[in-house]
Amino acid sequence: MPFKEEELKKAYLIYRQFKDHNPLSYHERYIFPFFAGSYFAYRKIDVLRIVEIARSISNKPTYVDVGCGYGDFLKKIREFIPDAIGIEKEISIFYIFQKPRPEYIYSTAIEWYATKTFDVAFVGWMDPGVDFREFVARTAKCIITTFDSGGQCGVNGACEYDEFGFKRMAWWRTPSWIDVNNELMNKFYTPALKTDEKKKQELSKIRTAHNFWYIYTRPEILDKANIALKSWLDKEEEVFVTERFGFESVLDECGFRYMEELSAILSKYRRLWEVIFD
Ligand SMILES: C[S@@+](CC[C@H](N)C(=O)[O-])C[C@H]1O[C@@H](n2cnc3c(N)ncnc32)[C@H](O)[C@@H]1O
């Protein structure tokens, strides 16, 4: 369900108190994702994958982030697609906390915006109980969505776009903010575990990663998007050596490394960031 203003204000107060204690770098992103990060953990390669797909659709792709919140991920996309925009239904989040609203984030709901068309629509974590997929589907040629495998998305966990005439082209798995948060809590914020290395090691073996990225396209653009992503992946490992955001250090430190295989994942696809083509 969408947030309630009072709850958000309480959370913001706790966030400010946390910041007053000079927390370790980047921890706030994974403890207060709405204020300081995003609900899904990402690396620069996630951004670059999406940019490659978008550029395969058009030389000057149009891009919308639906329900972008404060626009953390959108800002990263705009480094490569400068005209990318976001739409956010609850624009009051900017006014309540006196944060300036970037001019590229529009105050509207996708239901009112669906007459426009975009090459790519990105949906990062549709709230549980909310379902605006039909409107996103009317808007875009390609839909990239992230959601939590625990079903914390949409109505009854429905986050997919097959029923709207889209084909899933590929998917990959990354941690959600909750997965990273669990590791941070065990490593840094649980006094009983501070000196208990054995326990910490045991707990780290059960870590998992619940966030999925699904790439959907309309059938007519599937082939070119597919070729673009595949040819990007041929060079990704090499690019990854130098292209990272600072906050990726927390993911590495918590054991969510690029291509890390997590034994606790109950699927044959256990490697983080490994792209699986349909
Ligand atoms: C769970 S938050 C995710 C925020 C951000 N995408 C992220 O992953 O960090 C979902 C956001 O979608 C917005 N939202 C909900 N319904 C919407 C709609 N119909 N149109 C546009 N935004 C909407 C909410 O206000 C909220 O900011």
XYZ file of C-alpha atoms and ligand atoms in Angstrom:
305
model
C 0.000 0.000 0.000
C 1.210 3.508 -0.721
C 2.851 5.375 2.135
C 1.013 7.370 4.777
C 2.267 10.883 5.456
C 2.454 10.472 9.247
C 4.467 7.242 8.964
C 6.781 8.857 6.475
C 7.403 11.799 8.798
C 8.235 9.444 11.672
C 10.621 7.483 9.460
C 12.245 10.720 8.297
C 12.884 11.766 11.892
C 14.637 8.456 12.595
C 16.623 8.885 9.385
C 17.808 12.358 10.494
C 18.813 10.983 13.917
C 20.746 8.192 12.210
C 22.575 10.717 10.051
C 23.458 12.833 13.092
C 25.584 9.921 14.340
C 27.869 10.034 11.291
C 27.094 6.544 9.991
C 29.586 4.601 7.890
C 29.645 5.616 4.245
C 26.658 4.605 2.180
C 24.927 2.605 4.933
C 21.976 4.971 4.839
C 21.067 3.880 1.301
C 20.317 0.385 2.527
C 18.719 1.368 5.815
C 16.533 4.234 4.559
C 16.089 3.377 0.865
C 13.228 5.758 0.210
C 15.103 8.815 1.518
C 18.648 7.973 0.538
C 18.642 5.285 -2.140
C 16.243 2.947 -3.858
C 14.293 -0.161 -2.964
C 16.499 -2.293 -5.158
C 20.267 -2.500 -4.820
C 22.062 -1.746 -8.063
C 25.444 -1.313 -9.623
C 26.617 0.825 -12.502
C 26.398 -2.204 -14.787
C 22.613 -2.312 -14.218
C 22.420 1.242 -15.501
C 24.673 0.427 -18.448
C 22.631 -2.649 -19.398
C 19.469 -0.560 -19.507
C 21.173 2.194 -21.509
C 22.334 -0.340 -24.119
C 18.820 -1.744 -24.467
C 17.332 1.757 -24.757
C 19.858 2.743 -27.439
C 18.993 -0.349 -29.457
C 15.437 0.980 -29.742
C 16.393 4.498 -30.760
C 19.511 6.664 -31.209
C 17.882 9.172 -28.879
C 15.735 7.017 -26.649
C 12.803 8.367 -24.649
C 12.713 7.033 -21.088
C 10.327 7.361 -18.165
C 10.782 6.137 -14.593
C 7.291 5.441 -13.258
C 6.927 6.042 -9.510
C 10.487 7.318 -9.305
C 10.293 8.604 -5.720
C 13.140 11.073 -5.229
C 14.716 9.820 -8.453
C 17.873 8.130 -7.150
C 18.091 5.606 -10.008
C 16.743 8.064 -12.571
C 19.586 10.455 -11.822
C 22.080 7.737 -12.725
C 20.216 6.945 -15.957
C 20.249 10.644 -16.905
C 24.047 10.590 -17.000
C 23.582 8.563 -20.208
C 20.063 9.477 -21.341
C 19.906 13.170 -20.414
C 16.267 13.619 -21.420
C 15.002 10.776 -19.231
C 12.124 11.851 -17.006
C 10.362 10.543 -13.918
C 6.778 10.675 -12.822
C 5.768 10.529 -9.199
C 2.207 10.484 -7.930
C 2.983 11.591 -4.372
C 4.876 14.735 -5.172
C 4.215 15.948 -1.624
C 7.295 13.920 -0.618
C 9.373 16.811 -1.933
C 7.413 19.506 -0.103
C 7.072 17.684 3.219
C 10.846 17.386 3.519
C 11.673 20.590 1.690
C 13.741 18.819 -0.920
C 13.964 20.607 -4.246
C 12.060 18.731 -6.943
C 14.178 18.297 -10.065
C 12.442 19.760 -13.122
C 12.591 16.357 -14.828
C 10.340 14.714 -12.202
C 6.695 15.384 -12.986
C 3.929 15.444 -10.461
C 1.424 13.013 -11.900
C 0.214 9.437 -11.880
C 0.898 7.102 -14.801
C -2.865 6.790 -15.256
C -2.892 10.441 -16.371
C 0.247 10.207 -18.431
C -0.504 7.140 -20.528
C -1.262 9.102 -23.693
C 2.484 9.761 -24.126
C 4.742 7.102 -25.580
C 8.250 6.165 -24.512
C 10.876 3.787 -25.812
C 11.545 2.549 -22.293
C 9.473 2.654 -19.108
C 11.196 1.677 -15.888
C 9.177 0.543 -12.873
C 11.236 0.143 -9.725
C 9.208 -1.564 -7.019
C 5.514 -0.950 -7.543
C 4.017 -0.741 -4.062
C 2.170 -3.775 -2.695
C -1.555 -3.327 -3.318
C -0.972 -0.991 -6.286
C -1.348 -2.111 -9.905
C -0.718 0.394 -12.673
C 0.783 -2.104 -15.151
C -1.979 -1.606 -17.723
C -1.070 2.083 -18.027
C 2.656 1.435 -18.237
C 1.970 -1.124 -20.971
C 0.050 1.469 -23.016
C 2.968 3.861 -22.777
C 6.108 1.893 -23.622
C 7.827 -0.275 -26.220
C 10.109 -1.801 -23.613
C 9.361 -2.172 -19.895
C 12.064 -2.805 -17.352
C 10.776 -3.686 -13.945
C 12.345 -4.643 -10.644
C 10.408 -6.355 -7.904
C 10.810 -8.489 -4.856
C 10.508 -12.247 -5.256
C 8.658 -12.365 -1.937
C 5.644 -10.945 -3.776
C 5.988 -7.485 -2.266
C 4.788 -5.840 -5.437
C 1.495 -5.001 -7.087
C -1.774 -6.719 -6.250
C -1.190 -10.334 -5.159
C 2.420 -10.042 -6.294
C 1.515 -9.461 -9.961
C 4.416 -7.540 -11.487
C 4.642 -9.183 -14.935
C 3.668 -7.763 -18.333
C 3.066 -10.872 -20.507
C -0.692 -10.400 -20.334
C -0.347 -6.957 -21.936
C 1.257 -8.242 -25.140
C 4.897 -7.984 -23.994
C 7.482 -10.729 -24.136
C 10.031 -11.226 -21.411
C 13.421 -11.133 -23.065
C 15.796 -11.639 -20.150
C 16.095 -11.351 -16.392
C 18.682 -11.174 -13.618
C 18.808 -11.181 -9.861
C 20.241 -8.661 -7.429
C 19.750 -8.066 -3.712
C 16.852 -5.969 -2.524
C 17.567 -3.272 0.050
C 16.178 -5.675 2.678
C 18.777 -8.326 1.830
C 21.599 -5.809 2.163
C 20.001 -4.357 5.267
C 19.977 -7.794 6.944
C 23.689 -8.191 6.305
C 24.482 -4.697 7.548
C 22.486 -5.286 10.712
C 24.335 -8.550 11.401
C 27.725 -7.083 10.642
C 27.524 -3.653 12.227
C 24.412 -3.003 14.270
C 23.808 -6.111 16.416
C 25.900 -5.809 19.590
C 25.486 -9.511 20.448
C 27.205 -10.428 17.166
C 30.037 -7.913 17.334
C 32.671 -10.344 18.553
C 31.002 -13.575 17.475
C 32.747 -14.216 14.146
C 31.517 -17.808 13.943
C 27.872 -16.785 14.238
C 28.369 -14.000 11.707
C 29.842 -16.515 9.243
C 26.941 -18.899 9.795
C 24.440 -16.116 9.168
C 26.238 -14.981 6.036
C 25.780 -18.465 4.532
C 22.010 -18.018 4.597
C 22.081 -14.684 2.826
C 19.992 -14.493 -0.284
C 18.954 -11.934 -2.901
C 15.304 -11.316 -3.588
C 15.214 -8.638 -6.233
C 14.493 -9.487 -9.852
C 14.972 -7.358 -12.949
C 12.710 -8.363 -15.833
C 13.148 -6.933 -19.329
C 9.965 -6.934 -21.394
C 9.688 -5.786 -24.989
C 6.991 -5.599 -27.608
C 7.566 -8.572 -29.966
C 8.680 -6.361 -32.880
C 11.697 -4.958 -31.038
C 12.663 -8.095 -29.159
C 15.415 -9.158 -31.584
C 17.303 -5.884 -31.631
C 17.074 -5.469 -27.862
C 18.275 -9.035 -27.453
C 21.290 -8.534 -29.740
C 22.173 -5.279 -27.976
C 22.138 -6.823 -24.502
C 24.109 -9.862 -25.654
C 26.809 -7.797 -27.308
C 27.022 -5.578 -24.201
C 27.505 -8.663 -22.022
C 30.501 -9.690 -24.127
C 32.387 -6.681 -22.773
C 30.678 -6.181 -19.416
C 33.211 -8.008 -17.271
C 35.983 -5.829 -18.625
C 33.992 -2.637 -18.092
C 33.022 -3.689 -14.568
C 36.655 -3.483 -13.461
C 36.604 0.311 -13.675
C 32.963 1.387 -13.856
C 31.404 1.387 -10.392
C 29.485 3.642 -8.080
C 31.047 4.334 -4.670
C 28.185 2.666 -2.825
C 28.929 -0.664 -4.519
C 31.625 -1.144 -1.875
C 28.851 -1.956 0.636
C 27.515 -4.680 -1.656
C 30.993 -6.188 -1.985
C 31.582 -6.002 1.740
C 28.265 -7.716 2.481
C 29.051 -10.596 0.117
C 26.788 -9.508 -2.747
C 29.594 -9.459 -5.297
C 29.255 -9.383 -9.066
C 28.556 -12.977 -10.211
C 28.682 -14.241 -6.618
C 26.935 -17.592 -6.312
C 24.721 -17.684 -3.229
C 24.184 -21.249 -2.045
C 21.010 -20.337 -0.119
C 19.155 -19.438 -3.322
C 16.710 -22.205 -4.188
C 17.053 -22.004 -7.953
C 19.550 -23.248 -10.483
C 20.326 -19.586 -11.250
C 22.225 -18.578 -8.145
C 24.680 -16.078 -9.519
C 24.000 -12.435 -8.836
C 23.825 -10.214 -11.916
C 23.942 -13.250 -14.245
C 21.650 -12.502 -17.204
C 19.315 -15.322 -18.184
C 17.740 -15.072 -21.658
C 14.265 -16.531 -22.222
C 7.950 1.561 -3.466
S 8.140 3.210 -4.073
C 9.518 2.970 -5.142
C 10.284 4.232 -5.370
C 11.474 4.072 -6.306
N 11.068 3.630 -7.635
C 12.449 3.077 -5.732
O 12.509 1.932 -6.193
O 13.159 3.432 -4.802
C 6.800 3.344 -5.238
C 6.571 4.774 -5.745
O 5.569 4.762 -6.755
C 4.747 5.919 -6.588
N 3.440 5.635 -7.238
C 2.437 4.853 -6.770
N 1.416 4.825 -7.641
C 1.785 5.576 -8.706
C 1.142 5.934 -9.937
N -0.063 5.481 -10.231
N 1.796 6.746 -10.798
C 3.055 7.220 -10.487
N 3.684 6.932 -9.332
C 3.076 6.123 -8.447
C 4.661 6.038 -5.080
O 4.221 7.327 -4.674
C 6.078 5.711 -4.648
O 6.899 6.853 -4.606
